[in-house]
């Protein structure tokens, strides 16, 4: 008769991690709220100081706990910084063996924005797009001067989807942008003239204003054509 081995028991530090997370949920704490002290956690969770410290360090690494030396410990605010670092590293790594994970990431972002722009149109004509118009004016001014800045390009996509009221949208798009920007040296100079960059963004904005879903999706896809060309160049 074969004996099935028992699963290994989680370490005390892992148990402490789960205990801290459970404590946050049970007490209804939210981002920025103070956490109990190390000594209080030791008593609450019935673990050693080393286990508590190891657990807190692990939770800090994933953004669940925010340790501010001299001030205390707090519930962390959600951040995708760890995801950005990992995606950037592996995208850079795959460029060395002929793969191109960055192109896959761009594809995901294009699919995401194609859906988001339709959801934005579904909100109706009462949506205030004045902030987008302001960014467009800034972008077209930069294009006339010969260069659309990465900050303005990023800002356009940020303010465009703000009316959706979904904070995760901005964080996800920002994470994708951060990876792309950190690999800018490998990507090389943009292929598109600044005037074309501004025009493609203007096409997206105009389609949303008109409530034309098909035109909006086509404009998003046309915008990402230049991005796809840059990623294909380094993947080739």
PDB file of C-alpha atoms in Angstrom:
ATOM      1  CA  UNK A   1       0.000   0.000   0.000  1.00  0.00           C
ATOM      2  CA  UNK A   2       1.401   3.350  -1.058  1.00  0.00           C
ATOM      3  CA  UNK A   3       1.607   5.961   1.649  1.00  0.00           C
ATOM      4  CA  UNK A   4       0.639   9.416   0.515  1.00  0.00           C
ATOM      5  CA  UNK A   5       3.056  11.931   2.003  1.00  0.00           C
ATOM      6  CA  UNK A   6       1.516  14.650   4.092  1.00  0.00           C
ATOM      7  CA  UNK A   7       1.841  18.154   2.709  1.00  0.00           C
ATOM      8  CA  UNK A   8       4.558  20.158   4.403  1.00  0.00           C
ATOM      9  CA  UNK A   9       3.292  22.485   7.096  1.00  0.00           C
ATOM     10  CA  UNK A  10       3.720  26.174   6.263  1.00  0.00           C
ATOM     11  CA  UNK A  11       6.533  27.882   8.130  1.00  0.00           C
ATOM     12  CA  UNK A  12       5.705  30.118  11.066  1.00  0.00           C
ATOM     13  CA  UNK A  13       6.635  33.152   8.944  1.00  0.00           C
ATOM     14  CA  UNK A  14       4.171  32.106   6.238  1.00  0.00           C
ATOM     15  CA  UNK A  15       1.503  31.541   8.876  1.00  0.00           C
ATOM     16  CA  UNK A  16       2.289  34.987  10.247  1.00  0.00           C
ATOM     17  CA  UNK A  17       1.853  36.500   6.782  1.00  0.00           C
ATOM     18  CA  UNK A  18      -1.600  34.967   6.492  1.00  0.00           C
ATOM     19  CA  UNK A  19      -2.348  36.094  10.028  1.00  0.00           C
ATOM     20  CA  UNK A  20      -1.499  39.725   9.251  1.00  0.00           C
ATOM     21  CA  UNK A  21      -3.625  39.660   6.087  1.00  0.00           C
ATOM     22  CA  UNK A  22      -6.515  38.095   7.993  1.00  0.00           C
ATOM     23  CA  UNK A  23      -6.157  40.727  10.727  1.00  0.00           C
ATOM     24  CA  UNK A  24      -6.370  43.543   8.168  1.00  0.00           C
ATOM     25  CA  UNK A  25      -9.539  42.073   6.684  1.00  0.00           C
ATOM     26  CA  UNK A  26     -11.179  41.263  10.025  1.00  0.00           C
ATOM     27  CA  UNK A  27     -10.598  44.765  11.371  1.00  0.00           C
ATOM     28  CA  UNK A  28     -11.795  46.411   8.191  1.00  0.00           C
ATOM     29  CA  UNK A  29      -8.555  48.298   7.698  1.00  0.00           C
ATOM     30  CA  UNK A  30      -7.910  50.145   4.446  1.00  0.00           C
ATOM     31  CA  UNK A  31      -4.836  51.517   2.697  1.00  0.00           C
ATOM     32  CA  UNK A  32      -2.994  53.979   4.929  1.00  0.00           C
ATOM     33  CA  UNK A  33      -4.477  52.711   8.210  1.00  0.00           C
ATOM     34  CA  UNK A  34      -1.942  51.983  10.973  1.00  0.00           C
ATOM     35  CA  UNK A  35      -1.128  48.387  11.846  1.00  0.00           C
ATOM     36  CA  UNK A  36      -0.430  46.963  15.309  1.00  0.00           C
ATOM     37  CA  UNK A  37       3.151  47.078  16.536  1.00  0.00           C
ATOM     38  CA  UNK A  38       5.501  44.109  16.257  1.00  0.00           C
ATOM     39  CA  UNK A  39       4.895  43.238  19.899  1.00  0.00           C
ATOM     40  CA  UNK A  40       1.128  43.416  19.453  1.00  0.00           C
ATOM     41  CA  UNK A  41       1.329  41.201  16.370  1.00  0.00           C
ATOM     42  CA  UNK A  42       3.460  38.696  18.269  1.00  0.00           C
ATOM     43  CA  UNK A  43       0.807  38.457  20.952  1.00  0.00           C
ATOM     44  CA  UNK A  44      -2.106  38.447  18.493  1.00  0.00           C
ATOM     45  CA  UNK A  45      -0.616  35.798  16.209  1.00  0.00           C
ATOM     46  CA  UNK A  46       1.294  33.830  18.872  1.00  0.00           C
ATOM     47  CA  UNK A  47       4.542  33.819  16.904  1.00  0.00           C
ATOM     48  CA  UNK A  48       8.099  34.919  17.547  1.00  0.00           C
ATOM     49  CA  UNK A  49       9.494  38.346  16.750  1.00  0.00           C
ATOM     50  CA  UNK A  50      11.663  36.854  13.982  1.00  0.00           C
ATOM     51  CA  UNK A  51       8.612  35.271  12.343  1.00  0.00           C
ATOM     52  CA  UNK A  52       6.713  38.568  12.535  1.00  0.00           C
ATOM     53  CA  UNK A  53       9.611  40.512  11.036  1.00  0.00           C
ATOM     54  CA  UNK A  54      10.077  37.961   8.258  1.00  0.00           C
ATOM     55  CA  UNK A  55       6.350  38.065   7.503  1.00  0.00           C
ATOM     56  CA  UNK A  56       6.244  41.858   7.464  1.00  0.00           C
ATOM     57  CA  UNK A  57       9.251  42.029   5.157  1.00  0.00           C
ATOM     58  CA  UNK A  58       7.558  39.643   2.706  1.00  0.00           C
ATOM     59  CA  UNK A  59       4.294  41.580   2.860  1.00  0.00           C
ATOM     60  CA  UNK A  60       6.137  44.847   2.321  1.00  0.00           C
ATOM     61  CA  UNK A  61       7.710  43.415  -0.842  1.00  0.00           C
ATOM     62  CA  UNK A  62       4.281  42.853  -2.386  1.00  0.00           C
ATOM     63  CA  UNK A  63       2.807  46.159  -1.198  1.00  0.00           C
ATOM     64  CA  UNK A  64       0.439  44.817   1.452  1.00  0.00           C
ATOM     65  CA  UNK A  65       2.355  46.445   4.289  1.00  0.00           C
ATOM     66  CA  UNK A  66       4.049  49.840   4.270  1.00  0.00           C
ATOM     67  CA  UNK A  67       6.840  50.140   6.846  1.00  0.00           C
ATOM     68  CA  UNK A  68       7.856  53.727   7.555  1.00  0.00           C
ATOM     69  CA  UNK A  69      10.858  53.749   9.843  1.00  0.00           C
ATOM     70  CA  UNK A  70      10.314  56.111  12.724  1.00  0.00           C
ATOM     71  CA  UNK A  71       6.561  56.329  12.068  1.00  0.00           C
ATOM     72  CA  UNK A  72       5.198  52.800  12.215  1.00  0.00           C
ATOM     73  CA  UNK A  73       3.552  50.234   9.963  1.00  0.00           C
ATOM     74  CA  UNK A  74       0.535  50.815   7.768  1.00  0.00           C
ATOM     75  CA  UNK A  75      -1.684  48.993   5.332  1.00  0.00           C
ATOM     76  CA  UNK A  76      -0.009  49.427   1.954  1.00  0.00           C
ATOM     77  CA  UNK A  77      -1.500  51.043  -1.107  1.00  0.00           C
ATOM     78  CA  UNK A  78      -1.823  48.909  -4.202  1.00  0.00           C
ATOM     79  CA  UNK A  79       1.136  49.248  -6.521  1.00  0.00           C
ATOM     80  CA  UNK A  80       2.187  47.412  -9.661  1.00  0.00           C
ATOM     81  CA  UNK A  81       5.840  48.351  -9.222  1.00  0.00           C
ATOM     82  CA  UNK A  82       6.824  44.717  -8.640  1.00  0.00           C
ATOM     83  CA  UNK A  83       4.999  43.669 -11.793  1.00  0.00           C
ATOM     84  CA  UNK A  84       6.736  46.407 -13.787  1.00  0.00           C
ATOM     85  CA  UNK A  85      10.168  45.304 -12.568  1.00  0.00           C
ATOM     86  CA  UNK A  86       9.490  41.665 -13.397  1.00  0.00           C
ATOM     87  CA  UNK A  87       8.029  42.366 -16.836  1.00  0.00           C
ATOM     88  CA  UNK A  88      10.868  44.719 -17.699  1.00  0.00           C
ATOM     89  CA  UNK A  89      13.511  42.229 -16.630  1.00  0.00           C
ATOM     90  CA  UNK A  90      12.019  39.291 -18.521  1.00  0.00           C
ATOM     91  CA  UNK A  91      11.289  41.397 -21.600  1.00  0.00           C
ATOM     92  CA  UNK A  92      14.924  42.509 -21.651  1.00  0.00           C
ATOM     93  CA  UNK A  93      16.062  38.934 -21.045  1.00  0.00           C
ATOM     94  CA  UNK A  94      14.040  37.502 -23.930  1.00  0.00           C
ATOM     95  CA  UNK A  95      15.494  40.036 -26.357  1.00  0.00           C
ATOM     96  CA  UNK A  96      18.796  38.199 -25.993  1.00  0.00           C
ATOM     97  CA  UNK A  97      17.461  34.924 -27.412  1.00  0.00           C
ATOM     98  CA  UNK A  98      15.357  36.280 -30.273  1.00  0.00           C
ATOM     99  CA  UNK A  99      12.051  36.304 -28.419  1.00  0.00           C
ATOM    100  CA  UNK A 100      10.083  39.499 -27.936  1.00  0.00           C
ATOM    101  CA  UNK A 101       7.862  39.504 -24.880  1.00  0.00           C
ATOM    102  CA  UNK A 102       7.528  43.258 -25.177  1.00  0.00           C
ATOM    103  CA  UNK A 103       5.570  42.778 -28.418  1.00  0.00           C
ATOM    104  CA  UNK A 104       3.184  40.475 -26.540  1.00  0.00           C
ATOM    105  CA  UNK A 105       2.753  43.092 -23.844  1.00  0.00           C
ATOM    106  CA  UNK A 106       1.970  45.761 -26.433  1.00  0.00           C
ATOM    107  CA  UNK A 107      -0.587  43.423 -27.992  1.00  0.00           C
ATOM    108  CA  UNK A 108      -2.341  43.027 -24.645  1.00  0.00           C
ATOM    109  CA  UNK A 109      -2.430  46.774 -24.149  1.00  0.00           C
ATOM    110  CA  UNK A 110      -3.874  47.313 -27.634  1.00  0.00           C
ATOM    111  CA  UNK A 111      -6.634  44.782 -26.939  1.00  0.00           C
ATOM    112  CA  UNK A 112      -7.320  46.421 -23.583  1.00  0.00           C
ATOM    113  CA  UNK A 113      -7.574  49.925 -25.019  1.00  0.00           C
ATOM    114  CA  UNK A 114      -9.754  48.740 -27.899  1.00  0.00           C
ATOM    115  CA  UNK A 115     -12.259  47.584 -25.296  1.00  0.00           C
ATOM    116  CA  UNK A 116     -11.852  50.581 -23.020  1.00  0.00           C
ATOM    117  CA  UNK A 117     -12.514  53.096 -25.767  1.00  0.00           C
ATOM    118  CA  UNK A 118     -15.814  51.361 -26.552  1.00  0.00           C
ATOM    119  CA  UNK A 119     -16.789  51.353 -22.885  1.00  0.00           C
ATOM    120  CA  UNK A 120     -16.002  55.069 -22.767  1.00  0.00           C
ATOM    121  CA  UNK A 121     -18.351  55.739 -25.682  1.00  0.00           C
ATOM    122  CA  UNK A 122     -21.085  53.743 -23.946  1.00  0.00           C
ATOM    123  CA  UNK A 123     -21.103  56.351 -21.173  1.00  0.00           C
ATOM    124  CA  UNK A 124     -22.736  58.743 -23.621  1.00  0.00           C
ATOM    125  CA  UNK A 125     -22.124  62.272 -24.863  1.00  0.00           C
ATOM    126  CA  UNK A 126     -22.408  63.813 -21.389  1.00  0.00           C
ATOM    127  CA  UNK A 127     -18.891  62.619 -20.543  1.00  0.00           C
ATOM    128  CA  UNK A 128     -16.575  65.601 -20.010  1.00  0.00           C
ATOM    129  CA  UNK A 129     -13.591  65.232 -22.333  1.00  0.00           C
ATOM    130  CA  UNK A 130     -12.250  68.732 -21.723  1.00  0.00           C
ATOM    131  CA  UNK A 131      -9.071  67.384 -20.061  1.00  0.00           C
ATOM    132  CA  UNK A 132      -8.424  65.270 -23.160  1.00  0.00           C
ATOM    133  CA  UNK A 133      -8.858  68.322 -25.386  1.00  0.00           C
ATOM    134  CA  UNK A 134      -6.303  70.171 -23.262  1.00  0.00           C
ATOM    135  CA  UNK A 135      -3.783  67.354 -23.638  1.00  0.00           C
ATOM    136  CA  UNK A 136      -4.438  67.212 -27.382  1.00  0.00           C
ATOM    137  CA  UNK A 137      -3.654  70.920 -27.676  1.00  0.00           C
ATOM    138  CA  UNK A 138      -0.422  70.381 -25.788  1.00  0.00           C
ATOM    139  CA  UNK A 139       0.488  67.383 -27.953  1.00  0.00           C
ATOM    140  CA  UNK A 140      -0.159  69.221 -31.211  1.00  0.00           C
ATOM    141  CA  UNK A 141       1.901  72.154 -29.982  1.00  0.00           C
ATOM    142  CA  UNK A 142       4.781  69.793 -29.210  1.00  0.00           C
ATOM    143  CA  UNK A 143       4.390  68.136 -32.619  1.00  0.00           C
ATOM    144  CA  UNK A 144       4.750  71.499 -34.315  1.00  0.00           C
ATOM    145  CA  UNK A 145       7.934  72.062 -32.320  1.00  0.00           C
ATOM    146  CA  UNK A 146       9.276  68.728 -33.581  1.00  0.00           C
ATOM    147  CA  UNK A 147       8.826  66.244 -30.715  1.00  0.00           C
ATOM    148  CA  UNK A 148       5.862  64.778 -28.814  1.00  0.00           C
ATOM    149  CA  UNK A 149       7.129  64.085 -25.307  1.00  0.00           C
ATOM    150  CA  UNK A 150       6.561  60.636 -23.729  1.00  0.00           C
ATOM    151  CA  UNK A 151       4.914  62.370 -20.769  1.00  0.00           C
ATOM    152  CA  UNK A 152       2.275  63.990 -22.983  1.00  0.00           C
ATOM    153  CA  UNK A 153       1.633  60.737 -24.843  1.00  0.00           C
ATOM    154  CA  UNK A 154       1.144  58.907 -21.561  1.00  0.00           C
ATOM    155  CA  UNK A 155      -1.055  61.661 -20.156  1.00  0.00           C
ATOM    156  CA  UNK A 156      -3.412  61.428 -23.130  1.00  0.00           C
ATOM    157  CA  UNK A 157      -4.225  57.788 -22.418  1.00  0.00           C
ATOM    158  CA  UNK A 158      -4.470  58.460 -18.691  1.00  0.00           C
ATOM    159  CA  UNK A 159      -7.020  61.279 -18.901  1.00  0.00           C
ATOM    160  CA  UNK A 160      -8.960  59.661 -21.758  1.00  0.00           C
ATOM    161  CA  UNK A 161     -10.141  56.763 -19.602  1.00  0.00           C
ATOM    162  CA  UNK A 162     -10.574  58.595 -16.297  1.00  0.00           C
ATOM    163  CA  UNK A 163     -14.335  59.030 -16.842  1.00  0.00           C
ATOM    164  CA  UNK A 164     -14.669  55.247 -16.534  1.00  0.00           C
ATOM    165  CA  UNK A 165     -14.007  55.672 -12.825  1.00  0.00           C
ATOM    166  CA  UNK A 166     -11.877  52.528 -12.651  1.00  0.00           C
ATOM    167  CA  UNK A 167      -8.570  53.194 -10.848  1.00  0.00           C
ATOM    168  CA  UNK A 168      -7.156  49.863 -12.009  1.00  0.00           C
ATOM    169  CA  UNK A 169      -7.272  51.040 -15.613  1.00  0.00           C
ATOM    170  CA  UNK A 170      -4.802  53.835 -14.967  1.00  0.00           C
ATOM    171  CA  UNK A 171      -2.532  51.564 -12.951  1.00  0.00           C
ATOM    172  CA  UNK A 172      -2.470  48.826 -15.579  1.00  0.00           C
ATOM    173  CA  UNK A 173      -1.877  51.188 -18.477  1.00  0.00           C
ATOM    174  CA  UNK A 174       0.768  52.951 -16.412  1.00  0.00           C
ATOM    175  CA  UNK A 175       2.491  49.631 -15.718  1.00  0.00           C
ATOM    176  CA  UNK A 176       2.551  48.774 -19.419  1.00  0.00           C
ATOM    177  CA  UNK A 177       3.892  52.231 -20.185  1.00  0.00           C
ATOM    178  CA  UNK A 178       6.626  51.977 -17.555  1.00  0.00           C
ATOM    179  CA  UNK A 179       7.900  48.699 -19.016  1.00  0.00           C
ATOM    180  CA  UNK A 180       7.863  50.135 -22.527  1.00  0.00           C
ATOM    181  CA  UNK A 181       9.640  53.310 -21.423  1.00  0.00           C
ATOM    182  CA  UNK A 182      12.333  51.458 -19.477  1.00  0.00           C
ATOM    183  CA  UNK A 183      13.189  49.541 -22.668  1.00  0.00           C
ATOM    184  CA  UNK A 184      13.296  52.694 -24.807  1.00  0.00           C
ATOM    185  CA  UNK A 185      17.015  52.324 -25.517  1.00  0.00           C
ATOM    186  CA  UNK A 186      16.438  48.906 -27.083  1.00  0.00           C
ATOM    187  CA  UNK A 187      13.453  50.226 -29.040  1.00  0.00           C
ATOM    188  CA  UNK A 188      15.374  53.027 -30.693  1.00  0.00           C
ATOM    189  CA  UNK A 189      13.916  56.237 -32.105  1.00  0.00           C
ATOM    190  CA  UNK A 190      10.216  56.336 -33.103  1.00  0.00           C
ATOM    191  CA  UNK A 191       9.481  55.689 -36.767  1.00  0.00           C
ATOM    192  CA  UNK A 192       6.536  58.085 -36.935  1.00  0.00           C
ATOM    193  CA  UNK A 193       6.952  61.832 -37.460  1.00  0.00           C
ATOM    194  CA  UNK A 194       5.591  63.877 -34.510  1.00  0.00           C
ATOM    195  CA  UNK A 195       2.753  65.212 -36.671  1.00  0.00           C
ATOM    196  CA  UNK A 196       1.571  61.649 -37.343  1.00  0.00           C
ATOM    197  CA  UNK A 197       1.732  60.786 -33.654  1.00  0.00           C
ATOM    198  CA  UNK A 198      -0.482  63.757 -32.823  1.00  0.00           C
ATOM    199  CA  UNK A 199      -2.857  62.960 -35.683  1.00  0.00           C
ATOM    200  CA  UNK A 200      -3.378  59.378 -34.552  1.00  0.00           C
ATOM    201  CA  UNK A 201      -4.252  60.565 -31.044  1.00  0.00           C
ATOM    202  CA  UNK A 202      -6.540  63.209 -32.524  1.00  0.00           C
ATOM    203  CA  UNK A 203      -8.333  60.451 -34.467  1.00  0.00           C
ATOM    204  CA  UNK A 204      -9.029  58.560 -31.244  1.00  0.00           C
ATOM    205  CA  UNK A 205     -10.300  61.687 -29.515  1.00  0.00           C
ATOM    206  CA  UNK A 206     -12.516  62.686 -32.451  1.00  0.00           C
ATOM    207  CA  UNK A 207     -14.060  59.214 -32.734  1.00  0.00           C
ATOM    208  CA  UNK A 208     -14.908  59.204 -29.033  1.00  0.00           C
ATOM    209  CA  UNK A 209     -16.457  62.676 -29.310  1.00  0.00           C
ATOM    210  CA  UNK A 210     -18.636  61.459 -32.183  1.00  0.00           C
ATOM    211  CA  UNK A 211     -19.576  58.267 -30.357  1.00  0.00           C
ATOM    212  CA  UNK A 212     -18.318  56.183 -33.295  1.00  0.00           C
ATOM    213  CA  UNK A 213     -17.212  52.868 -31.811  1.00  0.00           C
ATOM    214  CA  UNK A 214     -15.888  51.364 -35.050  1.00  0.00           C
ATOM    215  CA  UNK A 215     -13.850  54.464 -35.842  1.00  0.00           C
ATOM    216  CA  UNK A 216     -12.525  54.600 -32.276  1.00  0.00           C
ATOM    217  CA  UNK A 217     -11.325  51.002 -32.368  1.00  0.00           C
ATOM    218  CA  UNK A 218      -9.765  51.543 -35.798  1.00  0.00           C
ATOM    219  CA  UNK A 219      -8.006  54.663 -34.485  1.00  0.00           C
ATOM    220  CA  UNK A 220      -6.628  52.776 -31.479  1.00  0.00           C
ATOM    221  CA  UNK A 221      -5.329  50.027 -33.752  1.00  0.00           C
ATOM    222  CA  UNK A 222      -3.750  52.572 -36.102  1.00  0.00           C
ATOM    223  CA  UNK A 223      -2.092  54.268 -33.120  1.00  0.00           C
ATOM    224  CA  UNK A 224      -0.519  50.999 -32.020  1.00  0.00           C
ATOM    225  CA  UNK A 225       0.734  50.248 -35.520  1.00  0.00           C
ATOM    226  CA  UNK A 226       3.733  52.482 -34.914  1.00  0.00           C
ATOM    227  CA  UNK A 227       4.378  50.805 -31.565  1.00  0.00           C
ATOM    228  CA  UNK A 228       4.163  47.367 -33.171  1.00  0.00           C
ATOM    229  CA  UNK A 229       6.672  48.414 -35.814  1.00  0.00           C
ATOM    230  CA  UNK A 230       9.178  49.463 -33.162  1.00  0.00           C
ATOM    231  CA  UNK A 231       8.845  46.225 -31.201  1.00  0.00           C
ATOM    232  CA  UNK A 232       9.039  44.143 -34.395  1.00  0.00           C
ATOM    233  CA  UNK A 233      12.279  45.894 -35.288  1.00  0.00           C
ATOM    234  CA  UNK A 234      14.042  44.750 -32.143  1.00  0.00           C
ATOM    235  CA  UNK A 235      12.506  41.308 -32.360  1.00  0.00           C
ATOM    236  CA  UNK A 236      13.758  40.733 -35.863  1.00  0.00           C
TER     237      UNK A 236
END
